[in-house]
Coordinates of C-alpha atoms and ligand atoms in Angstrom, one line a residue:
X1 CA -7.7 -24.8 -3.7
X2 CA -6.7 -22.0 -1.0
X3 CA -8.5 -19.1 -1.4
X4 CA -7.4 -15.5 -0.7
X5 CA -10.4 -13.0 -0.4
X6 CA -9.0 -9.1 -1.0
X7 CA -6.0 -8.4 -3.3
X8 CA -4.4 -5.6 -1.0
X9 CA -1.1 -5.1 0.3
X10 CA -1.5 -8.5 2.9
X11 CA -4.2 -10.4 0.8
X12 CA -1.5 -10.2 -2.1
X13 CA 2.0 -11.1 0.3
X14 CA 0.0 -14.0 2.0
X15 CA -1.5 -15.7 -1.5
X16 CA 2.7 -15.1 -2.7
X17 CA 3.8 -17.0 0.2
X18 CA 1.4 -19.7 0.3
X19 CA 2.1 -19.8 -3.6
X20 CA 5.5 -20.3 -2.9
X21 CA 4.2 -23.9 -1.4
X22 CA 0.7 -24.6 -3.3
X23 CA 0.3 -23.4 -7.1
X24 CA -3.3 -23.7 -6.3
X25 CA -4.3 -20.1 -4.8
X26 CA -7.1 -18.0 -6.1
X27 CA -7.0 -14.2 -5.2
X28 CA -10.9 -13.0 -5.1
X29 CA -10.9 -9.4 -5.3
X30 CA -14.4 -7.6 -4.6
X31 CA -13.1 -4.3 -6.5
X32 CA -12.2 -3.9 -10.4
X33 CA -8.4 -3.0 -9.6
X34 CA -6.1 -4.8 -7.6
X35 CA -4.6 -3.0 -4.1
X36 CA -7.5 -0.2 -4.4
X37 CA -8.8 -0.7 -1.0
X38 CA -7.0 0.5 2.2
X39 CA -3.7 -0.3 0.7
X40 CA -3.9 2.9 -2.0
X41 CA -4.6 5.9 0.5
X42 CA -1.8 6.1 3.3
X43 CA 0.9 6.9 3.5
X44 CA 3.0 4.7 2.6
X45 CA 5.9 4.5 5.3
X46 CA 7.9 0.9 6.4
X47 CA 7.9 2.3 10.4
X48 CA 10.8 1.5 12.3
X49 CA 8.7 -0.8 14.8
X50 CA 9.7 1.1 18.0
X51 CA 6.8 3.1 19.0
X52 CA 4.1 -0.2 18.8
X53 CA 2.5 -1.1 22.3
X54 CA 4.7 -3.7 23.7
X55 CA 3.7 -7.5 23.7
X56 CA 1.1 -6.5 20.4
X57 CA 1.1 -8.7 17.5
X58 CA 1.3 -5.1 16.1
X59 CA 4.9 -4.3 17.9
X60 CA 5.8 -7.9 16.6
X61 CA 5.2 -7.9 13.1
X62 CA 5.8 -4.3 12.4
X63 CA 9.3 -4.9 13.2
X64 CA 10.0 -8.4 11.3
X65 CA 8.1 -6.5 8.4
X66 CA 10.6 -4.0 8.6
X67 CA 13.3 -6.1 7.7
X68 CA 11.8 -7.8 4.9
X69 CA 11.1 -5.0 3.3
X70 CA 14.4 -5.4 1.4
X71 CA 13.8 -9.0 0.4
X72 CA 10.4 -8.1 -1.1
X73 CA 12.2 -4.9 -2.8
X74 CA 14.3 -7.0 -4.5
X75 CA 11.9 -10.0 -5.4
X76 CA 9.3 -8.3 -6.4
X77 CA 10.8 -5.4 -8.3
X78 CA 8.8 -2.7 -6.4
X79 CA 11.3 0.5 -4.8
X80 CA 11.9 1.1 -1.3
X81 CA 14.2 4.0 -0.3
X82 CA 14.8 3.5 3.9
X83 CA 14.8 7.2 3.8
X84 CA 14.5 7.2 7.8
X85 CA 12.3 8.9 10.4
X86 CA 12.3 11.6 12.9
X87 CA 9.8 11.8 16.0
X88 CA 10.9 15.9 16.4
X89 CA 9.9 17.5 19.9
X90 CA 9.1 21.2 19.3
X91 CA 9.0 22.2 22.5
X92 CA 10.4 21.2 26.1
X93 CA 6.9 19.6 26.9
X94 CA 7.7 17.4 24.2
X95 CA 10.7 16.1 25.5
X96 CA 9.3 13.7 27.4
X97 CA 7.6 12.1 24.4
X98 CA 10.9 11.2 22.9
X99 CA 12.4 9.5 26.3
X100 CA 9.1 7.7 26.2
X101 CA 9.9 6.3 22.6
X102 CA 12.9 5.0 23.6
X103 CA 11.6 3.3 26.7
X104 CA 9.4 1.6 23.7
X105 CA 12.0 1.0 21.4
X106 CA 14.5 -0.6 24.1
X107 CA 11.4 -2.9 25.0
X108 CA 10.3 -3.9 21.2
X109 CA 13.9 -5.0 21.1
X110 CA 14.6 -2.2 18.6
X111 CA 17.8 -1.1 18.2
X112 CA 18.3 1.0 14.9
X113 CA 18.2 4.6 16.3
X114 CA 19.5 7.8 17.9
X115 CA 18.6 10.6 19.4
X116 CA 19.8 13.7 17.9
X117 CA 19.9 17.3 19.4
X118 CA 19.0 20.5 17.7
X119 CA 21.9 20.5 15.5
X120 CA 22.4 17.3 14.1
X121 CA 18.8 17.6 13.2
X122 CA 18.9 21.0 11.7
X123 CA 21.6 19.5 9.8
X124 CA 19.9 16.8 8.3
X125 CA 16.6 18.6 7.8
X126 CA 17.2 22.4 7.3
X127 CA 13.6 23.2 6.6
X128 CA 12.3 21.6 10.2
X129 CA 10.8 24.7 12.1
X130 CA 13.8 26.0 13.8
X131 CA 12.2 26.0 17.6
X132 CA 13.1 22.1 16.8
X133 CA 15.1 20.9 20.2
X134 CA 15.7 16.9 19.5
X135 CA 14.6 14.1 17.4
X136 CA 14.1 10.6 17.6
X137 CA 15.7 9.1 14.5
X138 CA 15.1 6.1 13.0
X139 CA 17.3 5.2 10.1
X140 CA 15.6 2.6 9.1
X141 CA 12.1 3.7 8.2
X142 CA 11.4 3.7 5.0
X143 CA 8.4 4.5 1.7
X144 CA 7.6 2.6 -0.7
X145 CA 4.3 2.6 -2.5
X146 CA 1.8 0.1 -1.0
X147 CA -0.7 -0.6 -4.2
X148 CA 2.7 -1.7 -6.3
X149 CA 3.7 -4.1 -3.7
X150 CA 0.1 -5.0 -4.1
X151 CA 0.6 -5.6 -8.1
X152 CA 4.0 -7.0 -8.4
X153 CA 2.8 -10.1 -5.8
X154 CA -0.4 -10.7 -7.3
X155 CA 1.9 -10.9 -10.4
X156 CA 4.0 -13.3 -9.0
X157 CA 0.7 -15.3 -8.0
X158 CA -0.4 -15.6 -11.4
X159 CA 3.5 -16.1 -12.7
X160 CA 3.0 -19.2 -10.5
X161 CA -0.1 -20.5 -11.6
X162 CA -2.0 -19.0 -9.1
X163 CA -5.4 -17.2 -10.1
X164 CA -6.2 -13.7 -9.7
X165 CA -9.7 -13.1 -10.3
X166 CA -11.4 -9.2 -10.1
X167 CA -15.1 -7.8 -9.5
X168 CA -15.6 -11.4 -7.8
X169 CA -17.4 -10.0 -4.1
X170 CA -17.9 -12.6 -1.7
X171 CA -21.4 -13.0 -0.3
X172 CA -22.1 -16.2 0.9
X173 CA -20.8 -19.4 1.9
X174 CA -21.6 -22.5 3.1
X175 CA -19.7 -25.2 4.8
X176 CA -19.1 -28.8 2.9
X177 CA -17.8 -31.1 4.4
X178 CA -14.3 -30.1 5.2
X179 CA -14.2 -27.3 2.9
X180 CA -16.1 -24.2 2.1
X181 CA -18.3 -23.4 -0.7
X182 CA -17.7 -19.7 -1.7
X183 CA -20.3 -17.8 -3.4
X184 CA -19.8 -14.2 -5.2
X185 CA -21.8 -11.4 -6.2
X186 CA -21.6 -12.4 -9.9
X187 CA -23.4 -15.7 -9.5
X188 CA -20.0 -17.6 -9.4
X189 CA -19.3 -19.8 -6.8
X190 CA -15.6 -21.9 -6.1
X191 CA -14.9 -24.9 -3.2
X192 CA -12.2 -24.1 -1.3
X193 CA -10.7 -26.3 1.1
X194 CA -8.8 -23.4 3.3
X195 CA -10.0 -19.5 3.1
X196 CA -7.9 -16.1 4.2
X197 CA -10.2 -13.6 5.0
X198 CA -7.8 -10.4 4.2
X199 CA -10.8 -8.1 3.3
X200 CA -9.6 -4.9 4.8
X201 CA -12.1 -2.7 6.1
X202 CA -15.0 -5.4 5.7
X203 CA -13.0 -8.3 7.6
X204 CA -15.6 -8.8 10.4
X205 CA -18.2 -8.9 7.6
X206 CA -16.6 -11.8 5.0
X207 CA -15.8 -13.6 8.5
X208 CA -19.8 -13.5 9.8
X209 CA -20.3 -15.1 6.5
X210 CA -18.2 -18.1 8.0
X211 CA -19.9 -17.8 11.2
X212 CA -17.0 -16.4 13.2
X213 CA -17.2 -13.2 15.4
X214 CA -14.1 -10.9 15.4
X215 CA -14.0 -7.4 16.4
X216 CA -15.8 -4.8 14.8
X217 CA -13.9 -2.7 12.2
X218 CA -15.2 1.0 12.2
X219 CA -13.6 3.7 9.5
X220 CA -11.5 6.2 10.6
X221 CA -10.3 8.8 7.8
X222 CA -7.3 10.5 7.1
X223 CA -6.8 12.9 4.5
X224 CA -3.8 14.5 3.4
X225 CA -2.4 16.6 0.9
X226 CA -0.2 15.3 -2.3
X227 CA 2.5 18.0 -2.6
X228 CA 4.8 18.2 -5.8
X229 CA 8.5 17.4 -6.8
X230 CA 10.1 20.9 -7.5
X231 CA 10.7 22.6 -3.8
X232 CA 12.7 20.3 -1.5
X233 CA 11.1 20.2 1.9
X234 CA 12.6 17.1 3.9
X235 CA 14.6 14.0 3.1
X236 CA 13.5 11.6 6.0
X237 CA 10.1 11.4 7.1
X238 CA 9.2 14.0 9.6
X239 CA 6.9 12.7 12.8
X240 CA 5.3 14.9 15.8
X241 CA 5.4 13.5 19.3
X242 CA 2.3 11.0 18.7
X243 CA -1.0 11.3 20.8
X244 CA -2.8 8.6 21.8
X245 CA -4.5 7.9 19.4
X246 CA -2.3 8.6 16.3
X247 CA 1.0 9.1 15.0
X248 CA -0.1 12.6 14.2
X249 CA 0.2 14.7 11.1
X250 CA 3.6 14.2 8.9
X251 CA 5.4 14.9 6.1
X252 CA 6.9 12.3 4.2
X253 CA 8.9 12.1 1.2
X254 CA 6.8 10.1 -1.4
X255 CA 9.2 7.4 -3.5
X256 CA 8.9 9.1 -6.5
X257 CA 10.3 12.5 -5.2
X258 CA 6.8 14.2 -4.0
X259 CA 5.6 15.0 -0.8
X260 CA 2.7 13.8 1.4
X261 CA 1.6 16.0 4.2
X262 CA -1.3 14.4 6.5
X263 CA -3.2 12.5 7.4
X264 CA -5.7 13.6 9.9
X265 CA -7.9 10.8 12.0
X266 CA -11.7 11.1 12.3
X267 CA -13.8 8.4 12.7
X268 CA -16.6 8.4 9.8
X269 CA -19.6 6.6 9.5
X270 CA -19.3 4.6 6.0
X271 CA -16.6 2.1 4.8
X272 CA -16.9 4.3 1.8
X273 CA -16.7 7.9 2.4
X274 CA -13.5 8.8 0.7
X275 CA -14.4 12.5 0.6
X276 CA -11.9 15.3 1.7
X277 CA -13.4 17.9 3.9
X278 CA -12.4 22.1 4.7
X279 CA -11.7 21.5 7.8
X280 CA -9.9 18.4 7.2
X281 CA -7.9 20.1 4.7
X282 CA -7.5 22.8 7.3
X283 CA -6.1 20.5 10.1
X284 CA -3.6 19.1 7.9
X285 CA -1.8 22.5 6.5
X286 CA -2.0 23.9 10.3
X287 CA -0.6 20.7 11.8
X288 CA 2.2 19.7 9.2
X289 CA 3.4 23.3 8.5
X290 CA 4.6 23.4 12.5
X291 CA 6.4 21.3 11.4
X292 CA 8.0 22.0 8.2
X293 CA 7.4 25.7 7.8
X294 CA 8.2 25.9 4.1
X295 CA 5.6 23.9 2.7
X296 CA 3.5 25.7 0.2
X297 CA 0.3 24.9 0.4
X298 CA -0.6 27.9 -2.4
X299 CA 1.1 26.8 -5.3
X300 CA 2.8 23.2 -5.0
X301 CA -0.2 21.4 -4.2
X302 CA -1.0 18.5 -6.6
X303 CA -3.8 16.8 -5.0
X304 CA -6.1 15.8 -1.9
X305 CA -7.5 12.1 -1.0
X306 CA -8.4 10.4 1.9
X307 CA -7.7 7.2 3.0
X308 CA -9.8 4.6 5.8
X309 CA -8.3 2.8 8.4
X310 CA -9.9 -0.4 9.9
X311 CA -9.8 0.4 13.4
X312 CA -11.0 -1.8 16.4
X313 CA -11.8 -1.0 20.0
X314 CA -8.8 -3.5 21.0
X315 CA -6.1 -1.5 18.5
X316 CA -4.1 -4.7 18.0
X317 CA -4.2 -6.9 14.4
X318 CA -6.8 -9.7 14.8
X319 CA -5.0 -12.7 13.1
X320 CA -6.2 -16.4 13.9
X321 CA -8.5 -19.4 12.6
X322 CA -12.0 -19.4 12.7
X323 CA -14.2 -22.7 12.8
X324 CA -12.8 -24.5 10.2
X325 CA -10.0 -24.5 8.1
X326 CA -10.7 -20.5 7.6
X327 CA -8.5 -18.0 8.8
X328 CA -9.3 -14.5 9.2
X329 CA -6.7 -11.4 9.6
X330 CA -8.7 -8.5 10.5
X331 CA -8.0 -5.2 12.0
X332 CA -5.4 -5.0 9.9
X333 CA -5.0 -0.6 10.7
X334 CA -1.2 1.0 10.6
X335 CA 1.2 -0.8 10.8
X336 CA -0.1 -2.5 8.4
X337 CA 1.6 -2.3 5.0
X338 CA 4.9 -2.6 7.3
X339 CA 3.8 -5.8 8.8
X340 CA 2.7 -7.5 5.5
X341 CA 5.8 -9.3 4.8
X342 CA 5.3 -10.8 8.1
X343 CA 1.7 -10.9 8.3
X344 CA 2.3 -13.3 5.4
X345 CA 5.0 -15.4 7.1
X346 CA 2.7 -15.7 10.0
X347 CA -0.4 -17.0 8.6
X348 CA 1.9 -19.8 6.7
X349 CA 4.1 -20.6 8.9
X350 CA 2.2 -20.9 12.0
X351 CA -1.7 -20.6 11.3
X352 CA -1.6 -22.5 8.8
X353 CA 1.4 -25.3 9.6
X354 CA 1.5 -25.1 13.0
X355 CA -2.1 -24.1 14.5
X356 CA -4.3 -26.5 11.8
X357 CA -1.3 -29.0 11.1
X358 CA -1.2 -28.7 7.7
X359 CA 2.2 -29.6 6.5
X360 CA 3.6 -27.4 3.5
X361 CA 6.8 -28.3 1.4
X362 CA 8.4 -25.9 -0.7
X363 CA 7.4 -26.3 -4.5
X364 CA 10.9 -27.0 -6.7
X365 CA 9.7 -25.0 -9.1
X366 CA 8.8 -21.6 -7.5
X367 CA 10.0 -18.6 -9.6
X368 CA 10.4 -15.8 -7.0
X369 CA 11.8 -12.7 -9.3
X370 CA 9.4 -10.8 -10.6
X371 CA 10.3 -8.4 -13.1
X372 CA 9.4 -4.5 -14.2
X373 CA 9.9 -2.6 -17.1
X374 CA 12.3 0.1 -15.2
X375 CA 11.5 3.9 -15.0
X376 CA 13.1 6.0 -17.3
X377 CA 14.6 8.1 -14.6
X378 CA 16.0 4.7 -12.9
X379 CA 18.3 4.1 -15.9
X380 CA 20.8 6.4 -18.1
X381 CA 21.1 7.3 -21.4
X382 CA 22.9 4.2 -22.7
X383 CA 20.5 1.9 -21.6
X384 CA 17.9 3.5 -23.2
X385 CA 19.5 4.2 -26.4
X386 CA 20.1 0.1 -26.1
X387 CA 16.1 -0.2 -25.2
X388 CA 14.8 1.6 -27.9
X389 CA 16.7 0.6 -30.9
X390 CA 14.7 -2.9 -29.9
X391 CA 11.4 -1.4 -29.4
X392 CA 10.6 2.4 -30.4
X393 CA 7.8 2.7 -28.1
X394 CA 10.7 2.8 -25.2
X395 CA 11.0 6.6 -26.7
X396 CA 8.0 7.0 -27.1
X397 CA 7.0 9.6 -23.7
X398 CA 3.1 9.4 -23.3
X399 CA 3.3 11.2 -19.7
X400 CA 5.2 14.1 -19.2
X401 CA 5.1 15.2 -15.6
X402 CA 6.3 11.4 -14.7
X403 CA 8.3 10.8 -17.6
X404 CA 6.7 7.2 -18.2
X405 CA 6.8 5.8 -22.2
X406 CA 4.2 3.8 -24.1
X407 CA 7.1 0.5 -23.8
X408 CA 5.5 0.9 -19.8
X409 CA 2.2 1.4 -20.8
X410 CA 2.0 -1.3 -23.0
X411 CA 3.5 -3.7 -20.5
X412 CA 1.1 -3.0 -17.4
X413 CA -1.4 -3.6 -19.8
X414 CA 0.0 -7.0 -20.8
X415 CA 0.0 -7.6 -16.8
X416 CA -3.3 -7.4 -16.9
X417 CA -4.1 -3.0 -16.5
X418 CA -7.7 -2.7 -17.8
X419 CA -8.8 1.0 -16.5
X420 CA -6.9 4.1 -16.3
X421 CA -6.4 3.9 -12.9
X422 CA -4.8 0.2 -13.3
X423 CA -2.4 2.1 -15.8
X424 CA -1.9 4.8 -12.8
X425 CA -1.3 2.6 -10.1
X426 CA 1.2 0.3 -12.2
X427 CA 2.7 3.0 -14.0
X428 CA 2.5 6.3 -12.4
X429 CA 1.5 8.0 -15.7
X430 CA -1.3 10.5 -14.9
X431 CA 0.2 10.7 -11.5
X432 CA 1.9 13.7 -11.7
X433 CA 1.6 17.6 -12.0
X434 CA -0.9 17.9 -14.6
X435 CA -2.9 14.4 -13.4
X436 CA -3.5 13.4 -16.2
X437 CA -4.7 16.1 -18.3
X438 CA -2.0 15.7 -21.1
X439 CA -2.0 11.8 -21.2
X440 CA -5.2 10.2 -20.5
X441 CA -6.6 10.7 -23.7
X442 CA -3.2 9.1 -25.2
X443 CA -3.9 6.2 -22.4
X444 CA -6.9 5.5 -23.3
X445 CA -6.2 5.3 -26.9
X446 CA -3.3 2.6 -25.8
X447 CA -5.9 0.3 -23.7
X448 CA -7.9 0.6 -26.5
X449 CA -5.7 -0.5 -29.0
X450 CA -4.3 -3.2 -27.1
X451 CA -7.2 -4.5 -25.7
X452 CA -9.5 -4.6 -28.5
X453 CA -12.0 -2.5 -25.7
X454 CA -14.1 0.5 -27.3
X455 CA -12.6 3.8 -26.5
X456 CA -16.5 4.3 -24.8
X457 CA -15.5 1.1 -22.8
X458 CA -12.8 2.1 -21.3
X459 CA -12.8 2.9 -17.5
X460 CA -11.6 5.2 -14.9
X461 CA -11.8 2.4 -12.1
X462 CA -14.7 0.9 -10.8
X463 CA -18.0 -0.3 -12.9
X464 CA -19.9 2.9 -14.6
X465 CA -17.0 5.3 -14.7
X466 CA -16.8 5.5 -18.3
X467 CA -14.3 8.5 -19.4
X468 CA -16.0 9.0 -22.8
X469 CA -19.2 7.7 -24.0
X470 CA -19.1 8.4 -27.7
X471 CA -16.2 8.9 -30.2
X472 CA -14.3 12.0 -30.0
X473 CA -11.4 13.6 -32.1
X474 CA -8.2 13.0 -30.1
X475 CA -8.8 9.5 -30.1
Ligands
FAD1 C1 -4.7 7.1 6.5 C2 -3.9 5.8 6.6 C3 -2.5 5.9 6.8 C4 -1.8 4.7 6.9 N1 -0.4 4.8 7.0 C5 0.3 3.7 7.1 C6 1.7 3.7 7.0 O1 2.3 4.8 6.7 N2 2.4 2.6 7.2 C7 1.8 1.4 7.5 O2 2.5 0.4 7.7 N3 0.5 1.3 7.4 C8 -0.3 2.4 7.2 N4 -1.6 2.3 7.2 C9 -2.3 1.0 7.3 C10 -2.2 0.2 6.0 O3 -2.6 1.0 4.9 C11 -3.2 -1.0 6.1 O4 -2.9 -1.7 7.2 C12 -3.1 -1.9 4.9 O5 -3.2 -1.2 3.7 C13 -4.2 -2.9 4.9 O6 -4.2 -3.7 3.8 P1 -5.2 -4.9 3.6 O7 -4.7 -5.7 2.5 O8 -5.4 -5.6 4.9 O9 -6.6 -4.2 3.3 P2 -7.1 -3.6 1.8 O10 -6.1 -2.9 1.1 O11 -8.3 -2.8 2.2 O12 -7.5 -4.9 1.1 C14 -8.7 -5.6 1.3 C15 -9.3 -6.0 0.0 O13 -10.4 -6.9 0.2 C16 -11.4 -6.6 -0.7 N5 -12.7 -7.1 -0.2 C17 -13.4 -6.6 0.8 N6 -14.5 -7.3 0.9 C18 -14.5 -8.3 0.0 C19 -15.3 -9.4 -0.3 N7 -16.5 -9.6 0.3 N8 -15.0 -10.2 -1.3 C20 -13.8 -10.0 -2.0 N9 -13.0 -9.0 -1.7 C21 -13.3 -8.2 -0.7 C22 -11.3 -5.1 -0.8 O14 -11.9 -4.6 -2.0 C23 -9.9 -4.8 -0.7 O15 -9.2 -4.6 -2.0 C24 -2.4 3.5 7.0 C25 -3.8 3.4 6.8 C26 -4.5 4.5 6.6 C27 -6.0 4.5 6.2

């Protein structure tokens, strides 16, 4: 058996590829929800791959990730939209910035862009602050949304025969033999006879459990803004001249026609602190409306989170075997959700073929599209009127604001959605302007029903975070 430990946006690609040789995976996912770790608060942009530091596994796999974006789109069922990028220089002090992305791009051996003066770009983005004097523009940066990416693979896992198991923490192993004896929180244990150690944020943890050192993963937050559908603000995603340290505050165009305007960078002190701060809050609006003037932070605002990146001291992905037939891929920070495709393709291909000489064939009977029940706004009437003479709860709207139906609903469940926020994530119901005020009584009614699960029983997300704990009218 190969095991997989974290079910996020690389834990999930790299169990699909290996799956696509050995049915025998098993996903172990510490969490109650699948892709809930770093993988649901970014910000969800496919980067171009030009602006990594040379030579880096980073500036490597970013770009290959890139590109097989539009395999996984397809496969997988899950949207990308290569909406594009511009790096914008506000001011002649920022000019250099953009002569030094190109430098960057000509050496990652990137060639999709252009430079664009103050016209063209105006052009293209009319709300850009109008001191705007060039961009760098990369047409093919894209969004997608990371946790679905996330779902849809570990669906294909378990399509496959693979195992995808929740709430199973790892905490201890010992070595046997050849293989490794994996022990988890719940008393469970499994024999494994190779381990990926994709655990996000707590990679150098799970790989001291194998005895192996790799470097030490501190949190550094971002928060951001959610912004909603109804005022158009920018139609690529809209970068300052980076710093140092980050690729600064941005606004990009969510997939499913919202904004996002962050995220700031702070190193915190817990893997955990998810909070969103004043001054945080601040940083962003002052930061992202230099950039896009318009935004209106008064009266379109839908949400804030914050999201934790696993940083390192040496800012490059840690990806490489341990003692043993263990692997561990570790410092996994942006790019990240770019690189996962190729992340993936690396640990098969050559970790695991090439560095421990373990030869893979592919299995004959791999099924490698994955289906999804569409979006009502991704098909027109006819289809629908086809769709619902079939099954009436395809017209049957349960939320509003996101226009999703009880047919979708009823499906993620099937897939395996327990909790409301596995219904959110899958779905996008609750997502929207109202989030959730309208339709999480009706979605809990549905997990109910479907799931034979007390209305009491039913969860928000993790263990404890009951919605209800007694009966109540509207359900
Ligand atoms: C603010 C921010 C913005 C970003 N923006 C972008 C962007 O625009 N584009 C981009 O390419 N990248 C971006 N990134 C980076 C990207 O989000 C990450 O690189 C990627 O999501 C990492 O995925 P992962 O699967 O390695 O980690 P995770 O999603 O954290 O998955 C690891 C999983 O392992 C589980 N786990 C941990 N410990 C254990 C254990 N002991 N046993 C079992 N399971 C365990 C966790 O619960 C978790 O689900 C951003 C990151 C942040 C924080």
């Amino acid at each position: 058996m190969i095991a997989v430990i974290g079910s996020g946006i690389v834990g999930s690609l790299i169990a699909r590829e290996i799956n696509k040789y050995i049915e025998d995976v098993f996903i172990f996912e510490a969490r109650n929800g699948i892709g809930t770790g770093v993988t649901k608060g970014n910000s969800g942009i496919i980067h171009g791959g030009y602006d990594d530091t040379p030579g880096s596994l980073r500036s490597e796999l970013c770009y290959k990730g890139n590109k097989l974006y539009d395999e996984i789109s397809q496969e997988l069922s899950v949207e990308v939209k290569r909406v594009g990028s511009h790096v914008v220089a506000l001011n002649e002090d920022e000019l250099k910035a953009i002569d030094e992305l190109e430098e960057r791009a000509i050496q990652n051996g990137v060639k999709e862009y252009e430079i664009l003066d103050k016209v063209e770009l105006l052009e293209m983005e009319p709300n850009l602050n109008k001191s705007a004097l060039k961009s760098f523009y990369c047409p093919i940066a894209g969004v997608t949304e990371p946790w679905e990416v996330a779902m849809q693979a570990t669906k294909s896992v378990e399509i496959n025969g693979g195992k995808v198991l929740k709430n199973k923490k790892l905490v201890e192993v010992k070595k046997k033999d050849n293989k490794f004896e994996l022990f988890f929180e719940d008393g469970s244990s499994y024999i494994a006879d190779l381990v990926i150690n994709v655990a996000g944020l707590y990679a150098d943890e799970v790989a001291k459990l194998f005895g192996d050192e790799v470097p030490y993963i501190f949190p550094v937050k971002g928060e951001y803004y959610l912004l909603g559908k109804d005022i158009k603000y920018a139609n690529a995603v809209i970068f300052p001249t980076p710093s140092k340290l980050t690729k600064g505050c941005l606004v990009v165009p969510t997939v499913d026609g919202g904004y996002l305007a962050g995220p700031t960078a702070h190193g915190v002190k817990s893997k955990q602190d998810l909070s969103t701060t004043q001054e945080g809050l601040l940083e962003v609006r002052e930061k992202s409306l230099r950039l896009v003037p318009t935004l209106d932070f008064s009266r379109n605002v839908i949400k804030t989170f914050a999201g934790l990146r696993p940083e390192t001291k040496e800012k490059d992905f840690h990806i490489d075997v341990g003692g043993g037939n263990v692997i561990h891929v570790s410092g996994i920070r942006s790019p990240g959700l770019t690189a996962a495709p190729a992340i993936a393709k690396y640990v098969v291909e050559y970790l695991i073929q090439e560095k421990l000489h373990i030869n893979l064939q592919k299995r004959k009977n791999y099924i490698g599209q994955i289906e999804k029940v569409p979006h009502l706004v991704e098909k027109d009437y006819d289809y629908w009127e086809r769709v619902i003479q079939e099954d009436p709860d395809a017209g049957e709207m349960i939320c509003y604001c996101n226009k999703i139906t009880k047919k979708e609903i009823k499906e993620a469940i099937k897939n395996g959605a327990r909790t409301l926020d596995d219904v959110k994530f899958a779905t996008r119901a609750s997502f929207g302007e109202c989030q959730g005020s309208f339709c999480i009584p009706k979605i809990l009614k549905i997990i109910s029903e479907e799931t034979g699960l007390k209305p009491e029983e039913v969860l928000q997300n993790e263990k404890g975070s009951w919605i209800i704990n007694s009966e109540v009218r509207a359900i």
